PDB file of C-alpha atoms in Angstrom:
ATOM      1  CA  PRO A 168       8.623  72.022  61.848  1.00 48.00           C
ATOM      2  CA  GLN A 169       5.823  72.517  64.362  1.00 48.00           C
ATOM      3  CA  ALA A 170       3.097  71.640  61.842  1.00 48.00           C
ATOM      4  CA  SER A 171       4.754  68.341  60.900  1.00 46.00           C
ATOM      5  CA  SER A 172       5.200  67.245  64.511  1.00 45.00           C
ATOM      6  CA  LEU A 173       1.587  68.143  65.186  1.00 43.00           C
ATOM      7  CA  ARG A 174       0.472  66.040  62.223  1.00 43.00           C
ATOM      8  CA  GLU A 175       2.576  63.105  63.497  1.00 47.00           C
ATOM      9  CA  SER A 176       1.082  63.265  66.964  1.00 44.00           C
ATOM     10  CA  CYS A 177      -2.550  63.329  65.699  1.00 45.00           C
ATOM     11  CA  PRO A 178      -4.143  60.027  64.817  1.00 45.00           C
ATOM     12  CA  THR A 179      -4.547  59.357  61.107  1.00 41.00           C
ATOM     13  CA  LYS A 180      -7.799  58.152  59.569  1.00 43.00           C
ATOM     14  CA  HIS A 181      -6.608  54.540  59.958  1.00 44.00           C
ATOM     15  CA  ARG A 182      -5.818  55.120  63.662  1.00 45.00           C
ATOM     16  CA  ARG A 183      -9.170  56.748  64.265  1.00 45.00           C
ATOM     17  CA  GLY A 184     -10.931  53.746  62.780  1.00 50.00           C
ATOM     18  CA  THR A 185      -8.872  51.460  65.113  1.00 48.00           C
ATOM     19  CA  LEU A 186      -9.742  53.644  68.047  1.00 45.00           C
ATOM     20  CA  ARG A 187     -13.471  53.582  67.188  1.00 48.00           C
ATOM     21  CA  SER A 188     -13.456  49.759  66.697  1.00 55.00           C
ATOM     22  CA  ARG A 189     -11.729  49.396  70.094  1.00 59.00           C
ATOM     23  CA  ALA A 190     -14.265  51.642  71.726  1.00 57.00           C
ATOM     24  CA  SER A 191     -17.189  49.818  70.191  1.00 71.00           C
ATOM     25  CA  GLN A 192     -15.522  46.479  71.161  1.00 74.00           C
ATOM     26  CA  SER A 193     -15.245  47.579  74.768  1.00 74.00           C
ATOM     27  CA  GLN A 194     -18.824  48.805  74.671  1.00 72.00           C
ATOM     28  CA  VAL A 195     -19.919  45.314  73.603  1.00 76.00           C
ATOM     29  CA  GLU A 196     -17.892  43.743  76.332  1.00 79.00           C
ATOM     30  CA  LEU A 197     -19.316  46.190  78.866  1.00 73.00           C
ATOM     31  CA  LYS A 198     -22.868  45.391  77.743  1.00 73.00           C
ATOM     32  CA  ARG A 199     -22.164  41.633  77.927  1.00 77.00           C
ATOM     33  CA  TRP A 200     -20.722  42.016  81.460  1.00 79.00           C
ATOM     34  CA  PHE A 201     -23.658  44.224  82.492  1.00 75.00           C
ATOM     35  CA  SER A 202     -26.272  41.755  81.216  1.00 73.00           C
ATOM     36  CA  GLN A 203     -24.581  38.996  83.204  1.00 79.00           C
ATOM     37  CA  ALA A 204     -24.241  41.169  86.328  1.00 82.00           C
ATOM     38  CA  LEU A 205     -27.969  41.858  86.226  1.00 85.00           C
ATOM     39  CA  PHE A 206     -28.604  38.326  87.301  1.00 88.00           C
ATOM     40  CA  VAL A 207     -26.836  38.571  90.602  1.00 89.00           C
ATOM     41  CA  PHE A 208     -29.963  37.321  92.488  1.00 91.00           C
ATOM     42  CA  SER A 209     -30.455  34.176  90.368  1.00 87.00           C
ATOM     43  CA  PRO A 210     -30.472  30.843  92.193  1.00 84.00           C
ATOM     44  CA  GLU A 211     -27.212  29.994  90.281  1.00 84.00           C
ATOM     45  CA  SER A 212     -25.402  32.902  91.959  1.00 86.00           C
ATOM     46  CA  GLN A 213     -23.200  31.511  94.690  1.00 83.00           C
ATOM     47  CA  PHE A 214     -22.626  33.963  97.569  1.00 91.00           C
ATOM     48  CA  SER A 215     -20.227  32.910 100.273  1.00 92.00           C
ATOM     49  CA  CYS A 216     -23.000  33.126 102.850  1.00 93.00           C
ATOM     50  CA  CYS A 217     -25.053  30.616 100.838  1.00 92.00           C
ATOM     51  CA  ARG A 218     -22.108  28.234 100.544  1.00 92.00           C
ATOM     52  CA  MET A 219     -21.783  28.444 104.350  1.00 93.00           C
ATOM     53  CA  ASN A 220     -25.533  27.687 104.771  1.00 93.00           C
ATOM     54  CA  HIS A 221     -25.957  31.122 106.300  1.00 93.00           C
ATOM     55  CA  THR A 222     -24.163  29.995 109.460  1.00 92.00           C
ATOM     56  CA  LEU A 223     -21.082  31.492 111.074  1.00 91.00           C
ATOM     57  CA  THR A 224     -19.149  29.398 113.561  1.00 88.00           C
ATOM     58  CA  ASP A 225     -17.629  31.284 116.472  1.00 85.00           C
ATOM     59  CA  GLY A 226     -15.765  28.635 118.401  1.00 84.00           C
ATOM     60  CA  LYS A 227     -18.539  26.119 119.339  1.00 85.00           C
ATOM     61  CA  LYS A 228     -21.315  28.621 118.895  1.00 89.00           C
ATOM     62  CA  LYS A 229     -23.210  28.762 115.540  1.00 89.00           C
ATOM     63  CA  LYS A 230     -24.895  31.969 114.481  1.00 90.00           C
ATOM     64  CA  LYS A 231     -27.422  32.487 111.692  1.00 91.00           C
ATOM     65  CA  ILE A 232     -26.479  35.330 109.280  1.00 93.00           C
ATOM     66  CA  GLN A 233     -28.406  37.419 106.780  1.00 93.00           C
ATOM     67  CA  CYS A 234     -28.109  36.358 103.128  1.00 95.00           C
ATOM     68  CA  ASP A 235     -26.125  38.788 100.994  1.00 95.00           C
ATOM     69  CA  ARG A 236     -29.129  38.769  98.606  1.00 95.00           C
ATOM     70  CA  GLU A 237     -31.045  40.608 101.288  1.00 95.00           C
ATOM     71  CA  ALA A 238     -28.198  43.029 101.961  1.00 94.00           C
ATOM     72  CA  LEU A 239     -27.866  43.775  98.167  1.00 94.00           C
ATOM     73  CA  MET A 240     -31.609  44.128  97.575  1.00 95.00           C
ATOM     74  CA  LEU A 241     -31.967  47.764  98.716  1.00 94.00           C
ATOM     75  CA  PRO A 242     -28.936  49.100  96.784  1.00 93.00           C
ATOM     76  CA  MET A 243     -30.194  47.265  93.703  1.00 93.00           C
ATOM     77  CA  LEU A 244     -33.672  48.741  94.156  1.00 95.00           C
ATOM     78  CA  GLY A 245     -32.027  52.244  94.337  1.00 93.00           C
ATOM     79  CA  LEU A 246     -30.077  51.560  91.088  1.00 92.00           C
ATOM     80  CA  TYR A 247     -33.217  50.353  89.398  1.00 94.00           C
ATOM     81  CA  ALA A 248     -35.024  53.535  90.582  1.00 95.00           C
ATOM     82  CA  GLU A 249     -32.388  55.644  88.805  1.00 94.00           C
ATOM     83  CA  ILE A 250     -32.630  53.494  85.625  1.00 93.00           C
ATOM     84  CA  TYR A 251     -36.453  53.675  85.693  1.00 95.00           C
ATOM     85  CA  ARG A 252     -36.431  57.401  86.307  1.00 94.00           C
ATOM     86  CA  ASN A 253     -34.088  57.893  83.251  1.00 93.00           C
ATOM     87  CA  ARG A 254     -35.536  55.180  81.096  1.00 93.00           C
ATOM     88  CA  HIS A 255     -36.407  57.608  78.265  1.00 93.00           C
ATOM     89  CA  ASN A 256     -32.818  58.858  77.992  1.00 90.00           C
ATOM     90  CA  ASP A 257     -30.646  57.536  75.224  1.00 88.00           C
ATOM     91  CA  ASP A 258     -27.887  56.561  77.668  1.00 82.00           C
ATOM     92  CA  VAL A 259     -30.230  54.382  79.723  1.00 85.00           C
ATOM     93  CA  ASP A 260     -32.930  53.074  77.480  1.00 88.00           C
ATOM     94  CA  GLU A 261     -30.933  49.994  76.393  1.00 87.00           C
ATOM     95  CA  ILE A 262     -30.273  48.950  79.940  1.00 87.00           C
ATOM     96  CA  PHE A 263     -33.922  49.480  80.809  1.00 92.00           C
ATOM     97  CA  GLU A 264     -35.032  47.384  77.858  1.00 92.00           C
ATOM     98  CA  GLU A 265     -32.530  44.582  78.865  1.00 89.00           C
ATOM     99  CA  ILE A 266     -33.944  44.609  82.374  1.00 92.00           C
ATOM    100  CA  GLN A 267     -37.554  44.384  81.104  1.00 94.00           C
ATOM    101  CA  LYS A 268     -36.760  41.241  79.062  1.00 91.00           C
ATOM    102  CA  ASP A 269     -36.308  39.171  82.166  1.00 91.00           C
ATOM    103  CA  ARG A 270     -37.355  41.321  85.093  1.00 92.00           C
ATOM    104  CA  GLU A 271     -38.679  38.439  87.217  1.00 92.00           C
ATOM    105  CA  SER A 272     -35.237  36.738  87.195  1.00 91.00           C
ATOM    106  CA  ILE A 273     -33.343  39.969  87.791  1.00 93.00           C
ATOM    107  CA  PHE A 274     -35.615  41.001  90.705  1.00 96.00           C
ATOM    108  CA  PRO A 275     -36.979  37.727  92.121  1.00 96.00           C
ATOM    109  CA  ARG A 276     -39.921  38.096  94.443  1.00 96.00           C
ATOM    110  CA  HIS A 277     -38.584  35.346  96.811  1.00 96.00           C
ATOM    111  CA  PHE A 278     -35.521  33.213  97.313  1.00 94.00           C
ATOM    112  CA  GLU A 279     -34.570  30.099  99.177  1.00 93.00           C
ATOM    113  CA  TYR A 280     -32.657  30.715 102.398  1.00 94.00           C
ATOM    114  CA  ILE A 281     -30.910  27.503 103.177  1.00 92.00           C
ATOM    115  CA  THR A 282     -29.374  26.708 106.582  1.00 91.00           C
ATOM    116  CA  GLN A 283     -28.169  23.566 108.266  1.00 89.00           C
ATOM    117  CA  ASP A 284     -31.638  23.345 109.853  1.00 90.00           C
ATOM    118  CA  GLY A 285     -33.500  23.430 106.521  1.00 93.00           C
ATOM    119  CA  MET A 286     -34.873  25.816 103.953  1.00 94.00           C
ATOM    120  CA  GLU A 287     -36.999  28.942 104.245  1.00 93.00           C
ATOM    121  CA  HIS A 288     -38.889  30.602 101.456  1.00 95.00           C
ATOM    122  CA  ARG A 289     -37.974  34.293 102.048  1.00 95.00           C
ATOM    123  CA  SER A 290     -39.292  37.490 100.460  1.00 96.00           C
ATOM    124  CA  LEU A 291     -36.783  39.452  98.422  1.00 96.00           C
ATOM    125  CA  PHE A 292     -38.176  42.057  96.047  1.00 96.00           C
ATOM    126  CA  SER A 293     -41.808  40.872  96.493  1.00 95.00           C
ATOM    127  CA  ASP A 294     -43.951  43.629  94.880  1.00 96.00           C
ATOM    128  CA  LEU A 295     -41.442  46.362  95.518  1.00 96.00           C
ATOM    129  CA  ILE A 296     -40.562  46.832  91.824  1.00 96.00           C
ATOM    130  CA  GLU A 297     -44.193  47.505  90.886  1.00 96.00           C
ATOM    131  CA  ARG A 298     -44.594  49.814  93.876  1.00 96.00           C
ATOM    132  CA  LEU A 299     -41.426  51.667  93.014  1.00 96.00           C
ATOM    133  CA  GLU A 300     -42.515  52.099  89.401  1.00 96.00           C
ATOM    134  CA  ALA A 301     -45.983  53.293  90.450  1.00 96.00           C
ATOM    135  CA  LYS A 302     -44.427  55.907  92.844  1.00 94.00           C
ATOM    136  CA  LEU A 303     -42.003  57.184  90.224  1.00 95.00           C
ATOM    137  CA  GLU A 304     -44.758  57.369  87.560  1.00 94.00           C
ATOM    138  CA  ALA A 305     -46.914  59.336  90.023  1.00 93.00           C
ATOM    139  CA  LYS A 306     -43.931  61.618  90.672  1.00 89.00           C
ATOM    140  CA  GLU A 307     -43.521  62.172  86.872  1.00 88.00           C
ATOM    141  CA  LYS A 308     -47.095  63.496  86.805  1.00 85.00           C
ATOM    142  CA  VAL A 309     -46.561  66.081  89.563  1.00 77.00           C
ATOM    143  CA  PRO A 310     -46.380  69.521  87.982  1.00 70.00           C
ATOM    144  CA  GLU A 311     -43.255  71.566  88.623  1.00 61.00           C
ATOM    145  CA  GLY A 312     -43.456  74.692  90.750  1.00 58.00           C
ATOM    146  CA  PRO A 313     -42.024  78.028  89.791  1.00 58.00           C
ATOM    147  CA  SER A 314     -38.585  77.104  90.926  1.00 54.00           C
ATOM    148  CA  GLY A 315     -38.468  74.146  88.516  1.00 55.00           C
ATOM    149  CA  ARG A 316     -38.716  71.660  91.375  1.00 51.00           C
ATOM    150  CA  GLU A 317     -41.598  69.397  92.138  1.00 49.00           C
ATOM    151  CA  SER A 318     -44.126  71.383  94.074  1.00 44.00           C
ATOM    152  CA  ASP A 319     -44.758  68.770  96.831  1.00 44.00           C
ATOM    153  CA  SER A 320     -41.399  67.113  97.229  1.00 42.00           C
ATOM    154  CA  PHE A 321     -37.939  67.501  98.734  1.00 44.00           C
ATOM    155  CA  GLY A 322     -36.520  65.026  96.205  1.00 51.00           C
ATOM    156  CA  PRO A 323     -36.736  61.432  95.236  1.00 52.00           C
ATOM    157  CA  THR A 324     -35.944  60.151  98.762  1.00 52.00           C
ATOM    158  CA  ARG A 325     -39.208  61.634 100.084  1.00 56.00           C
ATOM    159  CA  GLN A 326     -41.204  60.003  97.303  1.00 56.00           C
ATOM    160  CA  LEU A 327     -39.615  56.607  97.864  1.00 60.00           C
ATOM    161  CA  ARG A 328     -39.654  56.704 101.717  1.00 61.00           C
ATOM    162  CA  PRO A 329     -42.884  54.607 102.006  1.00 64.00           C
ATOM    163  CA  VAL A 330     -41.385  51.881  99.804  1.00 62.00           C
ATOM    164  CA  LEU A 331     -38.093  51.941 101.714  1.00 60.00           C
ATOM    165  CA  ASN A 332     -39.957  51.689 105.033  1.00 63.00           C
ATOM    166  CA  ILE A 333     -41.685  48.581 103.882  1.00 65.00           C
ATOM    167  CA  VAL A 334     -38.352  47.117 102.868  1.00 61.00           C
ATOM    168  CA  LYS A 335     -36.817  47.932 106.225  1.00 62.00           C
ATOM    169  CA  PHE A 336     -39.851  46.476 108.043  1.00 64.00           C
ATOM    170  CA  ARG A 337     -39.522  43.204 106.072  1.00 63.00           C
ATOM    171  CA  ILE A 338     -35.858  42.969 106.764  1.00 62.00           C
ATOM    172  CA  ARG A 339     -36.400  43.557 110.461  1.00 64.00           C
ATOM    173  CA  LEU A 340     -39.109  40.903 110.529  1.00 65.00           C
ATOM    174  CA  GLN A 341     -36.908  38.335 108.808  1.00 62.00           C
ATOM    175  CA  SER A 342     -33.903  39.059 110.955  1.00 59.00           C
ATOM    176  CA  SER A 343     -35.932  38.996 114.114  1.00 63.00           C
ATOM    177  CA  SER A 344     -37.561  35.691 113.259  1.00 58.00           C
ATOM    178  CA  ALA A 345     -35.316  34.069 115.885  1.00 44.00           C
ATOM    179  CA  SER A 346     -36.541  36.538 118.482  1.00 45.00           C
ATOM    180  CA  ALA A 347     -40.191  36.721 119.710  1.00 42.00           C
ATOM    181  CA  THR A 348     -41.210  40.237 118.625  1.00 41.00           C
ATOM    182  CA  PRO A 349     -40.651  42.341 115.537  1.00 41.00           C
ATOM    183  CA  THR A 350     -38.619  45.575 115.939  1.00 43.00           C
ATOM    184  CA  ALA A 351     -40.969  47.745 113.939  1.00 42.00           C
ATOM    185  CA  THR A 352     -44.698  48.511 114.042  1.00 41.00           C
ATOM    186  CA  PRO A 353     -46.997  48.309 110.997  1.00 40.00           C
ATOM    187  CA  THR A 354     -47.719  52.043 111.206  1.00 39.00           C
ATOM    188  CA  GLU A 355     -44.137  52.665 110.120  1.00 39.00           C
ATOM    189  CA  VAL A 356     -44.868  51.012 106.815  1.00 41.00           C
ATOM    190  CA  GLN A 357     -48.152  52.610 105.788  1.00 40.00           C
ATOM    191  CA  MET A 358     -48.032  53.913 102.221  1.00 39.00           C
ATOM    192  CA  ALA A 359     -48.423  57.698 101.969  1.00 38.00           C
ATOM    193  CA  GLU A 360     -51.132  58.426  99.432  1.00 35.00           C
TER     194      GLU A 360
END
């Protein structure tokens, strides 16, 4: 009695095939969704801030706001760093190849920041993708110490800190364009060699 109930609860060959086809179908759908999501920074993407011309109205006062593209740039750069770091792994290589097909559209160097006063050509990823890749490639070449860790690093954050400092500096400059002076000094953004 137990053996027959166990057989009934286990999927048959037919059921297994159906399960596999459902899994492969959902993988295809996931890949399709992911390839569309990669183009979040395209000019066709409509963020709510862009629809409002990057202006918030507080009573009679109008205030310029940062574009969501600028706010998403740093997290997207971090995600790409993980993808690039693992680009040789079977789980990630397809995603990496998909990104390489249209990298300039996925990581645009600049974008148009439109307000009621006009349009600004603002920096977005600029040369950060190339710098990030160069830093990660240099990190790959660092020999490991006896503990199995890189000998001169406390982890990926330390290696990427110069790139992240440049990003922060650019964001501060752009957000302080209304004020007279930047909030950071150029020494904060010097690349560590």
